[in-house]
Coordinates of C-alpha atoms and ligand atoms in Angstrom, one line a residue:
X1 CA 25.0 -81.7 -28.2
X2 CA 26.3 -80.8 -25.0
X3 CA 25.0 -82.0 -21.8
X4 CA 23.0 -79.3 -20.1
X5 CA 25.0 -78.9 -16.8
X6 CA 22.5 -77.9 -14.0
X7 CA 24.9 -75.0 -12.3
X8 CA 25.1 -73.1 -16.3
X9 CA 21.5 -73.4 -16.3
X10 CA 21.0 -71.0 -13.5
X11 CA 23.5 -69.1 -14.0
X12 CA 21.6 -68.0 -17.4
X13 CA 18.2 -67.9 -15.8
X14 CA 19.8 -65.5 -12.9
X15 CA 21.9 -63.1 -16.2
X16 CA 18.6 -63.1 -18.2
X17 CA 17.1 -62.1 -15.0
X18 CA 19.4 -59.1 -14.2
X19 CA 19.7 -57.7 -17.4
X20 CA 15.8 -57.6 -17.9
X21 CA 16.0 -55.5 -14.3
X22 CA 18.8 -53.2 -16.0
X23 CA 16.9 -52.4 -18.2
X24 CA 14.3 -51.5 -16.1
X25 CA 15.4 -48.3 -14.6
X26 CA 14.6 -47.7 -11.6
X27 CA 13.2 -44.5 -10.6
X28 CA 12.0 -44.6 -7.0
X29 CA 9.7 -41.8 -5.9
X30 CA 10.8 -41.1 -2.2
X31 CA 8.5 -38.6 -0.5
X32 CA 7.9 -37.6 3.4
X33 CA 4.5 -38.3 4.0
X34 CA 2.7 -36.7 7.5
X35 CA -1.2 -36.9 8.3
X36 CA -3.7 -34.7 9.7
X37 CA -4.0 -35.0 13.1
X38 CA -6.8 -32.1 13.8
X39 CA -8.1 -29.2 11.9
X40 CA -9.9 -26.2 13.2
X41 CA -10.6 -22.9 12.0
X42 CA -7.7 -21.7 9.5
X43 CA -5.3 -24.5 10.8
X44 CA -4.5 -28.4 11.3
X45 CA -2.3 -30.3 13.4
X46 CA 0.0 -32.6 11.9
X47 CA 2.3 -35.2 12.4
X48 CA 4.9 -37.5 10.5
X49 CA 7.0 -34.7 8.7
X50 CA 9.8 -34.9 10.9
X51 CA 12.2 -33.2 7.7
X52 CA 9.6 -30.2 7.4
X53 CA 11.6 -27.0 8.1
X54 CA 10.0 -23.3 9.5
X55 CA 7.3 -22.3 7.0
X56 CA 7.7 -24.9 4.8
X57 CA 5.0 -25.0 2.0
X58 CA 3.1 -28.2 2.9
X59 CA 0.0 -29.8 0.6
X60 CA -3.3 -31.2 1.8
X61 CA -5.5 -33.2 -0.3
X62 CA -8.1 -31.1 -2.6
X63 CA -4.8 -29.2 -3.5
X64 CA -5.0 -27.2 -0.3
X65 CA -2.1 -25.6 0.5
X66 CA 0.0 -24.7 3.9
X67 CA 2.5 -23.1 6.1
X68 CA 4.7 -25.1 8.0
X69 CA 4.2 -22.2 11.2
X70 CA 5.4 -23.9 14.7
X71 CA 7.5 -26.6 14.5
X72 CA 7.4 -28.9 17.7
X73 CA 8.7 -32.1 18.5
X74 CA 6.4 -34.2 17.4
X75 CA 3.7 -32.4 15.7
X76 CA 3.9 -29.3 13.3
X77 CA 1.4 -26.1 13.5
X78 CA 0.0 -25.1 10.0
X79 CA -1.8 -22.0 8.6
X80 CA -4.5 -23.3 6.0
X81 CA -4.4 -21.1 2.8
X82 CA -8.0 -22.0 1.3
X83 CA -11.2 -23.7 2.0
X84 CA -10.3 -26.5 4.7
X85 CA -13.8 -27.6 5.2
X86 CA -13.0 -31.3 3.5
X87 CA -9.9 -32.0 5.6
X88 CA -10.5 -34.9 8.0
X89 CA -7.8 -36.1 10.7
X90 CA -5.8 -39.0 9.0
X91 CA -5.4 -37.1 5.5
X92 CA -2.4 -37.3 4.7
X93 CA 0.1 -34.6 3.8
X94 CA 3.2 -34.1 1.7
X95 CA 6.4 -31.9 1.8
X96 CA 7.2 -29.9 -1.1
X97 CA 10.7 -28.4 -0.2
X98 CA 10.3 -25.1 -0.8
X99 CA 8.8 -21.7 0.7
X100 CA 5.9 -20.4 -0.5
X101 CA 6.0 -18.3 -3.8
X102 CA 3.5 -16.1 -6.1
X103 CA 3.6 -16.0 -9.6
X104 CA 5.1 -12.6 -10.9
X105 CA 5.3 -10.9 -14.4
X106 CA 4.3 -7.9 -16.9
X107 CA 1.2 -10.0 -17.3
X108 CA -0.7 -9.5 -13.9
X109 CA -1.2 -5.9 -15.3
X110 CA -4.4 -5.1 -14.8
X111 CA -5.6 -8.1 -13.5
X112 CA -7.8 -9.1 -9.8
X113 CA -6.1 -12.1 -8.1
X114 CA -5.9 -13.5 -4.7
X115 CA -2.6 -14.3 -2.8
X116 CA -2.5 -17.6 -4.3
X117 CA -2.7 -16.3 -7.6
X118 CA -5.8 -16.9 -9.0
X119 CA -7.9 -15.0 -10.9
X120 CA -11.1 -13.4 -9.4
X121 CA -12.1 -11.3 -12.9
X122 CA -13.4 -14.1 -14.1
X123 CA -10.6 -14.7 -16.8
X124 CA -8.1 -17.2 -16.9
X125 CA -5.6 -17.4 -14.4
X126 CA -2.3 -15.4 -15.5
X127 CA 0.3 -17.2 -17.4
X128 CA 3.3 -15.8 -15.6
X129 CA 7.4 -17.8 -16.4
X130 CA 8.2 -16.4 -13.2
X131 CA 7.1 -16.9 -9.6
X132 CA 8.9 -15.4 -6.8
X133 CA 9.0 -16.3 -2.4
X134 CA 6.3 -14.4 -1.0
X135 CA 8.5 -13.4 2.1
X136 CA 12.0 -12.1 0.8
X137 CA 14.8 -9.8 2.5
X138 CA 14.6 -6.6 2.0
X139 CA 17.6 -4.7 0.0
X140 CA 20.8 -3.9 1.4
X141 CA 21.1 -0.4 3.1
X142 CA 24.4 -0.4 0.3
X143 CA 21.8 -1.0 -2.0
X144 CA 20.0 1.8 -1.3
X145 CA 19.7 5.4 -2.6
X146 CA 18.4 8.5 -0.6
X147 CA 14.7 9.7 -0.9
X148 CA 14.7 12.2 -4.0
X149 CA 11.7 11.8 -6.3
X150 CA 8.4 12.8 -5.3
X151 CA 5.7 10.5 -5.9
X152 CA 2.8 13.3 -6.8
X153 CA -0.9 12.2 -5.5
X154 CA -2.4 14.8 -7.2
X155 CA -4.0 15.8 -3.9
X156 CA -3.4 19.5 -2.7
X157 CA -3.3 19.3 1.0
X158 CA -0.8 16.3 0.7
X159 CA 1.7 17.1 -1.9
X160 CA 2.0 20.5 -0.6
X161 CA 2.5 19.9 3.0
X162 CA 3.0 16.3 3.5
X163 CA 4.9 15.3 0.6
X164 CA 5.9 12.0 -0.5
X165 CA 8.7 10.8 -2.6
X166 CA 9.1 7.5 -4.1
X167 CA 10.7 4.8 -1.9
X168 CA 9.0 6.4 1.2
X169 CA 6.7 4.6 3.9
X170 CA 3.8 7.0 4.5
X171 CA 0.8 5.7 6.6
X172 CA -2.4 6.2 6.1
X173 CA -4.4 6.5 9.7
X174 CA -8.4 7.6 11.1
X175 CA -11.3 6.2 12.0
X176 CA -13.7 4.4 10.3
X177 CA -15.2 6.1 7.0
X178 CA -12.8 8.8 7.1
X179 CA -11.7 8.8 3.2
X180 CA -8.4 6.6 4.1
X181 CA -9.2 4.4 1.1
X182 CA -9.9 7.3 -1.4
X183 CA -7.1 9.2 -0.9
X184 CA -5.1 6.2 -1.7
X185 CA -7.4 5.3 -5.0
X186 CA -6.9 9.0 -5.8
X187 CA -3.1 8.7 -5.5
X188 CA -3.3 5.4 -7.7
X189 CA -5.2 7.4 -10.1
X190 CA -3.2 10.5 -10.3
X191 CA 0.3 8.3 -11.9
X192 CA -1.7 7.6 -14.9
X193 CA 1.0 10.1 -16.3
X194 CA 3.9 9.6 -14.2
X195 CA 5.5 6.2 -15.1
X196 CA 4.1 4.3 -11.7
X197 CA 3.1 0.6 -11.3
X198 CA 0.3 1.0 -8.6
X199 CA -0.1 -2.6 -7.0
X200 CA -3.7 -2.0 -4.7
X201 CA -3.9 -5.1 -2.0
X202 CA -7.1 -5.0 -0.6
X203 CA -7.1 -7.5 3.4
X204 CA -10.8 -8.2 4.2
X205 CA -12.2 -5.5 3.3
X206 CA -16.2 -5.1 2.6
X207 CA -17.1 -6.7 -0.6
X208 CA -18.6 -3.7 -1.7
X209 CA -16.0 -1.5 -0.8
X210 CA -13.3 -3.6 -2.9
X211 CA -16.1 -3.7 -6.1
X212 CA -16.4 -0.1 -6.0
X213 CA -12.6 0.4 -6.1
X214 CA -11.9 -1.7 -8.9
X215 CA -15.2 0.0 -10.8
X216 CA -13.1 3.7 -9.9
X217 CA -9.9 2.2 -10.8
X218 CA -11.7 0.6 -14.4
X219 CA -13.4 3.9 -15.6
X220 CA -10.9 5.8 -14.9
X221 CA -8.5 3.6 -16.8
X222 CA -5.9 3.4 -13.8
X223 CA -6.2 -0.6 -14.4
X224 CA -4.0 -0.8 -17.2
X225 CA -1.2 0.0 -14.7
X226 CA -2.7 -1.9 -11.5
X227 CA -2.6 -4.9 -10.2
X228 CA -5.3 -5.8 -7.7
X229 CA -4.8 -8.3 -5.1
X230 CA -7.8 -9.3 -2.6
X231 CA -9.0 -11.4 -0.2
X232 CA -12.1 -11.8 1.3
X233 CA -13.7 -11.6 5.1
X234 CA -14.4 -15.1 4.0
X235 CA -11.5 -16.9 3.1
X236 CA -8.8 -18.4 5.1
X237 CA -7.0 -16.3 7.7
X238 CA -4.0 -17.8 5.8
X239 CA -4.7 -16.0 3.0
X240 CA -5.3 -12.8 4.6
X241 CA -2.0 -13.5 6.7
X242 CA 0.1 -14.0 3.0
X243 CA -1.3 -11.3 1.4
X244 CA 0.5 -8.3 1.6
X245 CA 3.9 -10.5 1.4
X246 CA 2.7 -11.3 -2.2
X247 CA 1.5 -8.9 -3.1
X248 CA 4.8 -6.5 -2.2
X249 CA 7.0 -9.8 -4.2
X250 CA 5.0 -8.8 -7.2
X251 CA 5.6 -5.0 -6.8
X252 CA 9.3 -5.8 -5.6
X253 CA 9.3 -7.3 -9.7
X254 CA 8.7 -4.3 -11.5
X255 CA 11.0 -2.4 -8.8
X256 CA 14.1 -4.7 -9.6
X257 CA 13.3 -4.0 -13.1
X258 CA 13.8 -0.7 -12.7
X259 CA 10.4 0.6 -12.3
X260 CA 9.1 2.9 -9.9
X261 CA 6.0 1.5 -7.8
X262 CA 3.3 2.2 -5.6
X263 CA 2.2 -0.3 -3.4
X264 CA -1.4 0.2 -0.8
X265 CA -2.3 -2.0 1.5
X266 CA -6.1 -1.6 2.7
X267 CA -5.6 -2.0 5.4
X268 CA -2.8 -3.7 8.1
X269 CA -5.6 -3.6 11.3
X270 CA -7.5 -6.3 9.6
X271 CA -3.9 -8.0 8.7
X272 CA -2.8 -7.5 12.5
X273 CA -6.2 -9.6 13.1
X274 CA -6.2 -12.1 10.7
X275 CA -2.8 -12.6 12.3
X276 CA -3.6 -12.8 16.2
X277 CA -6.2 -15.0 15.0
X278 CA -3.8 -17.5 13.6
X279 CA -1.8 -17.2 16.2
X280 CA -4.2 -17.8 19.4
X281 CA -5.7 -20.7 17.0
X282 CA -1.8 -21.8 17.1
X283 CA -1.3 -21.5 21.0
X284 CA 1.0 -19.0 20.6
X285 CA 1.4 -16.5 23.7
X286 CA -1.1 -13.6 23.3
X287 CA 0.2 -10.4 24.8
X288 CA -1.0 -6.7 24.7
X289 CA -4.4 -6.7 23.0
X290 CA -4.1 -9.9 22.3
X291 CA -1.7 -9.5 20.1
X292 CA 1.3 -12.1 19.7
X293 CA 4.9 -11.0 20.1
X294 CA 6.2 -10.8 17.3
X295 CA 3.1 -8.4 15.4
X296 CA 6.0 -5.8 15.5
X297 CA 8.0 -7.8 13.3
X298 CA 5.8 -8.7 11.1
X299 CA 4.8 -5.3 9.9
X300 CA 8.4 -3.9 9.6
X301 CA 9.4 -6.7 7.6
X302 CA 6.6 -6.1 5.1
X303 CA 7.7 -2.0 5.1
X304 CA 11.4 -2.5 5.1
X305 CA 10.9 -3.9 1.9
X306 CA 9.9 -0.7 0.4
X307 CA 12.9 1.8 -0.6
X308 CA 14.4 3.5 -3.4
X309 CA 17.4 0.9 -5.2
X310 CA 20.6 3.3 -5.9
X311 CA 21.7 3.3 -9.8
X312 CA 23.6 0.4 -9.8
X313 CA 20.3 -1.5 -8.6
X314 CA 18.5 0.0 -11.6
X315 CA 17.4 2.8 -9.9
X316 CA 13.6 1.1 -8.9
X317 CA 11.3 2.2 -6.6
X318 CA 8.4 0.7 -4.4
X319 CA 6.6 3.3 -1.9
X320 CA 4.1 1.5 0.4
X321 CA 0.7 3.3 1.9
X322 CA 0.2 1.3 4.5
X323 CA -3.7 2.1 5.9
X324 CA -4.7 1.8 9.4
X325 CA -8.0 2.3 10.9
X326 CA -8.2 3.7 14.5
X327 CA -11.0 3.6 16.7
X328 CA -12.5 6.4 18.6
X329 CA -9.5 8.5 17.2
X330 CA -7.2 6.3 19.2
X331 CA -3.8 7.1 17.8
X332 CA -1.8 5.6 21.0
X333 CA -3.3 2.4 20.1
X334 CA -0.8 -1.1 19.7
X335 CA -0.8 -1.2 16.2
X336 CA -1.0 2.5 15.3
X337 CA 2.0 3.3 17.5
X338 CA 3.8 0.2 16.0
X339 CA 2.9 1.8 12.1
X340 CA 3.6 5.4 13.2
X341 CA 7.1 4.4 14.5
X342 CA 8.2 1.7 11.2
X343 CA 6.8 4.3 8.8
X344 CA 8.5 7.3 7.6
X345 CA 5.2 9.4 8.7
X346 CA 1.9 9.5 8.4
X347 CA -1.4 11.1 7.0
X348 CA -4.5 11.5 10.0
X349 CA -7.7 11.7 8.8
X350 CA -9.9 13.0 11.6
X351 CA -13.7 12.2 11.8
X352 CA -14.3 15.9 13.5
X353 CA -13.6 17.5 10.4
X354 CA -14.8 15.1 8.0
X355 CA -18.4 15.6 9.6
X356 CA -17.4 19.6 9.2
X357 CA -17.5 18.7 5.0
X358 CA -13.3 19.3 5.5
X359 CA -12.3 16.9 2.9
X360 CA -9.9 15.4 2.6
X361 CA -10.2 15.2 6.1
X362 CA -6.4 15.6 6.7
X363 CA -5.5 16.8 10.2
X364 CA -2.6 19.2 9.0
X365 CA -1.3 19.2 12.9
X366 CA -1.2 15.8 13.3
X367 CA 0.2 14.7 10.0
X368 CA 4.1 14.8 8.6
X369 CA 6.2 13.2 6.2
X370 CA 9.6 12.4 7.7
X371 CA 11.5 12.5 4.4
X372 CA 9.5 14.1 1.4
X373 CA 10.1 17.3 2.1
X374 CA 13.6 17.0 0.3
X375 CA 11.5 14.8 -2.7
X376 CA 9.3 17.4 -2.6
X377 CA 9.4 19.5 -5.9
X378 CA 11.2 23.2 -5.4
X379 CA 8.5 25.0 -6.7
X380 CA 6.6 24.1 -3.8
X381 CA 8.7 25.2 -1.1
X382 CA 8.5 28.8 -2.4
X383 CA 5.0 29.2 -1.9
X384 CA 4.4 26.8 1.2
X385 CA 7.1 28.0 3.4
X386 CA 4.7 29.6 6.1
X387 CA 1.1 27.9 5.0
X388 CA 1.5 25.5 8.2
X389 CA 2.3 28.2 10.5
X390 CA -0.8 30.2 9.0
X391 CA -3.1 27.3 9.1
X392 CA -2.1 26.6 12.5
X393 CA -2.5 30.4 13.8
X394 CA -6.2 30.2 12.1
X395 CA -7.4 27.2 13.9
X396 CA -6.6 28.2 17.3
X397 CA -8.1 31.6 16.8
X398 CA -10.8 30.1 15.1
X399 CA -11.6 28.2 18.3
X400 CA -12.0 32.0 20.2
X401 CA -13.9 33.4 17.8
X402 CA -16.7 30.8 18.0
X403 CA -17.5 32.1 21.3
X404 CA -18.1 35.6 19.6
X405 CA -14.8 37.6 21.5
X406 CA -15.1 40.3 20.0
X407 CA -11.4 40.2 17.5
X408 CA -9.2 43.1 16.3
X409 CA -8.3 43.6 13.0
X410 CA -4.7 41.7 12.8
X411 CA -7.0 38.2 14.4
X412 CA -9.9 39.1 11.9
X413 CA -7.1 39.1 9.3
X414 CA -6.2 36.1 10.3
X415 CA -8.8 34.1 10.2
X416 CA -10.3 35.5 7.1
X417 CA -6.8 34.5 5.3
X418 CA -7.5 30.9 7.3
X419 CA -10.9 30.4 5.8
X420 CA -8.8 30.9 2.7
X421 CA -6.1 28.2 3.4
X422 CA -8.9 25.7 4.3
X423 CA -11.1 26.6 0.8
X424 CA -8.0 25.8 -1.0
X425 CA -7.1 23.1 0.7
X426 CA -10.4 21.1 0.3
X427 CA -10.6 18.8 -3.0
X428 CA -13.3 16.2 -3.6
X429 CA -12.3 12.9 -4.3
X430 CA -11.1 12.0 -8.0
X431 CA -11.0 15.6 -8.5
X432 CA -7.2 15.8 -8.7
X433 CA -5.0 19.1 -9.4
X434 CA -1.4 19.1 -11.7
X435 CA 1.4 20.2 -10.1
X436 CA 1.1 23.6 -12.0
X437 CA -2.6 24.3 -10.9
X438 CA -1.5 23.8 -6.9
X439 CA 1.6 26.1 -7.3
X440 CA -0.7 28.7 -8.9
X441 CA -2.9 28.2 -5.9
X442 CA -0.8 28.0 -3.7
X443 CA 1.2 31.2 -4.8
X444 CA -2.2 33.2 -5.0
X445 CA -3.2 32.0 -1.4
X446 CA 0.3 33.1 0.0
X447 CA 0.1 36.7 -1.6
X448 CA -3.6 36.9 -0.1
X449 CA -5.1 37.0 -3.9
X450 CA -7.6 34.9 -2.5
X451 CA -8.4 36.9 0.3
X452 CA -11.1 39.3 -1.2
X453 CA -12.8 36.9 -2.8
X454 CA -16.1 36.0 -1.2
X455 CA -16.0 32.3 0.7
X456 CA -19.1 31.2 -1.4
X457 CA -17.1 32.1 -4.5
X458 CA -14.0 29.5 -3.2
X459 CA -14.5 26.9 -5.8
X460 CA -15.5 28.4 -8.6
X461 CA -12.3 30.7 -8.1
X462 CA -10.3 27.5 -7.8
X463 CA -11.7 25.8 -11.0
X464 CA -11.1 28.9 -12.6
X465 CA -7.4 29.5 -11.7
X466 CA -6.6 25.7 -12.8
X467 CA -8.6 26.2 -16.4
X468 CA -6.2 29.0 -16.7
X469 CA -3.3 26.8 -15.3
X470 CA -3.1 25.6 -19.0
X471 CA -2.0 29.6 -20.2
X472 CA 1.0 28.8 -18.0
X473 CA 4.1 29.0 -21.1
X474 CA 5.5 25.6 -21.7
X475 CA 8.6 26.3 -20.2
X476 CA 7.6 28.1 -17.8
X477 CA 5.5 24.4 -16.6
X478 CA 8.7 22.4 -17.4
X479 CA 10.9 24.9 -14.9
X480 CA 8.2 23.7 -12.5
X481 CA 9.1 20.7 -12.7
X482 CA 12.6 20.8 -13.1
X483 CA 14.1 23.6 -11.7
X484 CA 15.8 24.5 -8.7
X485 CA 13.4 27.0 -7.1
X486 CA 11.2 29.3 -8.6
X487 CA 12.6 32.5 -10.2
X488 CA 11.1 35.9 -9.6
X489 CA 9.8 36.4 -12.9
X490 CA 8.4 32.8 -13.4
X491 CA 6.8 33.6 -10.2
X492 CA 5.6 36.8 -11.7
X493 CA 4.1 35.7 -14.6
X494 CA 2.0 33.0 -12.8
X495 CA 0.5 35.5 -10.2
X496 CA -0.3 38.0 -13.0
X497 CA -2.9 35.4 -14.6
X498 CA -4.0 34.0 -11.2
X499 CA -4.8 38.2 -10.5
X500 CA -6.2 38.3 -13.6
X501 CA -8.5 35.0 -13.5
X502 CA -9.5 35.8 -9.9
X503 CA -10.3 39.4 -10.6
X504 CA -14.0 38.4 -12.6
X505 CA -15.0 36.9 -8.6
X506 CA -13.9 40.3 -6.4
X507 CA -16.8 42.3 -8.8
X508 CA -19.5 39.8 -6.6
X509 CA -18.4 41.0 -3.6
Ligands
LIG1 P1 -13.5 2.4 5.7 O1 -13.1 2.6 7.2 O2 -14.9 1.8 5.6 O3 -12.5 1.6 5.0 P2 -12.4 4.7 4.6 O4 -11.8 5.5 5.7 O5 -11.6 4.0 3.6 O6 -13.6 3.8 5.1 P3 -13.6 5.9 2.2 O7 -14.3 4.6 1.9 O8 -12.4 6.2 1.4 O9 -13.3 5.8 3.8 O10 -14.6 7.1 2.2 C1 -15.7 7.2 3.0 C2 -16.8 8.0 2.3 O11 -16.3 9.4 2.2 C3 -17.0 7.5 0.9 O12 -18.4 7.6 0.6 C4 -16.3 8.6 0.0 O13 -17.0 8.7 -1.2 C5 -16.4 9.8 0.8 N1 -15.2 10.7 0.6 C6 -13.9 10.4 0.9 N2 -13.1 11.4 0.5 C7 -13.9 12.3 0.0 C8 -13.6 13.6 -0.6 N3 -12.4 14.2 -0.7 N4 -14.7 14.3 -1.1 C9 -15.9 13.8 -1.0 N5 -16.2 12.6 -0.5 C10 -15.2 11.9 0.0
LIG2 MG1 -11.4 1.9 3.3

């Protein structure tokens, strides 16, 4: 045997030793850890995350989630998105690398979820592959086509004379309880039959407001082609802050699919306010109302990601309805004026005629649509071409006439074909009208059909005329649609059963 020399021995030991680490392999774990260094409402304070870039997603224990927001030199700014009420200074906190993202997918059809995801219908929460940043660019102006469709809301004072096409911006504005949420449930409900994805993202709203919205939206069926997104008064500002940014990533899916897509937010005011509140909470600068600096940006960002993709793109759209609320008919307000000038027009609802029983409480003067008229279906411009003007000559001699001036015949004219105008131009909610029903309308209004038949006899003359909407010849209705304008004989036809329909209501007079 051979003597055991002292220098072989540990060499062995020290071989045995490093293959045995070898084979260990070494997988080191190397995160950025930070800690809390103060919470208060909404946000925390922390420190130790020197790596962390600008709205970084950050996590808190409890699987609490944040934005990275101001990033300072030795301590970062964070917007809290969930409860925070366990957080204690010291927690500590870890980088994940990425932005914030939602999950996205066919599958969030019909669904109630918050920003975050998460299911509020009581189901499990959507299994989605996808998931998608919450704030992306919006397209390339090379990426985008002109304005062309029109997105029908089924709605008579709107789609005749403040039109909207898919891809377009249109804002929703008025005071409180004015019927700015309905109209926008009633558009959602009227493209059960056009091929729209309605996405319906409700900011703080009342509770009860957002419950009887989905209840519309479920009995009418419109939920089969909805997604609902919500937050509460209660939750995080964060939450309310990220929540039309999701909820625009999820419509942004079905647009770059292809799909065309309607997107509401109800309503920016309480976003602008979730926002400030972040931001004063954050030390930012306030400036007019209160208001941090950049409140413009954040709104245009959210609507310049609305537009219409050009064919190579797929051909997708995503119109927004942004809603506003005003206060004592304020339209010159921060955040009005900032909508009114990012949006491509806007629809003002005005209390004064809502108490009146004018509803949809559309203020025809103070209303436009910047680019539907050319979305606008033809058939409409034949038969709406002076209803403005009209409508406009009626309520300023309307305004004589209640003093009791005595009024010759042209004025009385007038006004009597105004009262007419504003009959057929008031709809009760969920009580929407096809696009042939307004055009026979409409073309019976214009040619003063209307005119002989008593006021009180209004809407039983309407329901009438779009019951016999359905007599209309099938290609006749597809021409409608379709055509280029509306022929003489089409336009004929259509105001020979409109004479005849209405003729029953002239006997009462
Ligand atoms: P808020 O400021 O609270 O959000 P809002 O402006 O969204 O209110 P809505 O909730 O849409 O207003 O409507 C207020 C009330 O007016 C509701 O009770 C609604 O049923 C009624 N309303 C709205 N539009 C019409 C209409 N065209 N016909 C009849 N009632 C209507
Ligand atoms: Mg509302």
């Amino acid at each position: 045997m051979q003597p055991l020399n002292l220098q072989t021995l540990i060499d062995q030991t020290f071989e045995s030793i490093s293959n045995k680490l070898d084979a260990v392999q070494p997988t080191l774990d190397v995160r950025e850890t930070g800690f809390v260094i103060s919470v208060s409402t909404g946000v925390a304070r922390v420190s130790g995350l020197p790596g962390a870039g600008f709205e970084e997603l950050l996590i808190f224990p409890g699987n609490l989630f944040g934005i990275a927001f101001n990033i300072d030199d030795n301590d970062i700014g964070v917007v809290l998105l969930g409860s925070y009420y366990h957080l204690k200074a010291g927690d500590e906190v870890t980088r994940t690398g990425r932005v914030m993202d939602v999950a996205v997918g066919d599958e969030l059809l019909g669904r109630i979820i918050n920003p975050l995801g998460a299911a509020l219908d009581g189901r499990l929460t959507p299994a989605t592959a996808q998931r998608m940043p919450i704030e992306r660019s919006a397209p390339e102006i090379m990426d985008r086509a002109p304005v062309t469709v029109p997105l029908q809301t089924g709605i008579k004072v709107i789609d005749a004379l403040v039109p909207i096409g898919r891809g377009q911006r249109e804002l929703i504005l008025g005071d409180r309880q004015t019927g700015k949420t309905s109209i926008a449930i009633d558009t959602i409900l009227n493209q059960h039959d056009q091929d729209v994805i309605c996405v319906y993202c409700a900011i703080n709203q009342r509770a009860s407001a957002v419950a009887k919205v989905i209840a519309t939206l479920r009995e009418n069926q419109a939920l089969d082609y909805t997604i609902v997104m919500v937050t509460e008064g209660s939750d995080a500002a964060g939450l309310a802050y990220i929540a039309p940014y999701a909820a625009t990533s999820i419509a942004e899916y079905f647009m770059h699919k292809g799909r065309d897509v309607l997107i509401v937010y109800d309503d920016l005011t309480h976003h602008a306010r979730a926002y400030r509140e972040l931001s004063l909470l954050l030390r930012r600068p306030p400036g007019r109302e209160a208001f941090p600096g950049d409140i413009f940006y954040i709104h245009s960002r959210l609507l310049e990601r609305a537009t219409h993709l050009n064919q190579a793109c797929g051909n997708g759209s995503l119109t927004a309805m942004p809603i506003i609320q005003t206060e004592a008919q304020n339209l010159a307000a921060y955040i009005p004026t900032n909508l009114i000038s990012i949006t491509d027009g806007q629809i003002y609802l005005s209390p004064d005629l809502f108490e009146l029983g004018i509803l949809p409480a559309v203020d025809v003067g103070k209303s436009v649509s910047r680019v539907g008229n050319k979305a606008q279906h033809k058939a409409y411009r034949a038969v709406t071409s002076n209803l403005k003007l009209a409508y406009a000559q009626f309520e300023e001699l309307e305004t004589f006439a209640r003093f009791g001036t005595k009024l010759d015949d042209d004025s009385r004219r007038v006004i009597d074909h105004g009262k007419r105008i504003r009959a057929c131009l008031k709809q009760q909610e969920q009580q929407l009208v096809s696009l042939t029903a307004q055009i026979m309308i409409l073309l019976a209004l214009m040619e003063a059909v209307f005119d002989t038949i008593p006021e009180a006899a209004m809407d039983s003359a309407q329901l009438a005329i779009c019951q016999a909407s359905d007599r209309i010849p099938a290609d006749i209705q597809s021409r409608l649609i379709n055509a280029n304008t509306l022929n003489d004989s089409d336009r004929k036809s259509i105001l020979k059963i409109a004479i005849q329909t209405l003729a029953q209501f002239e006997k009462i007079a």
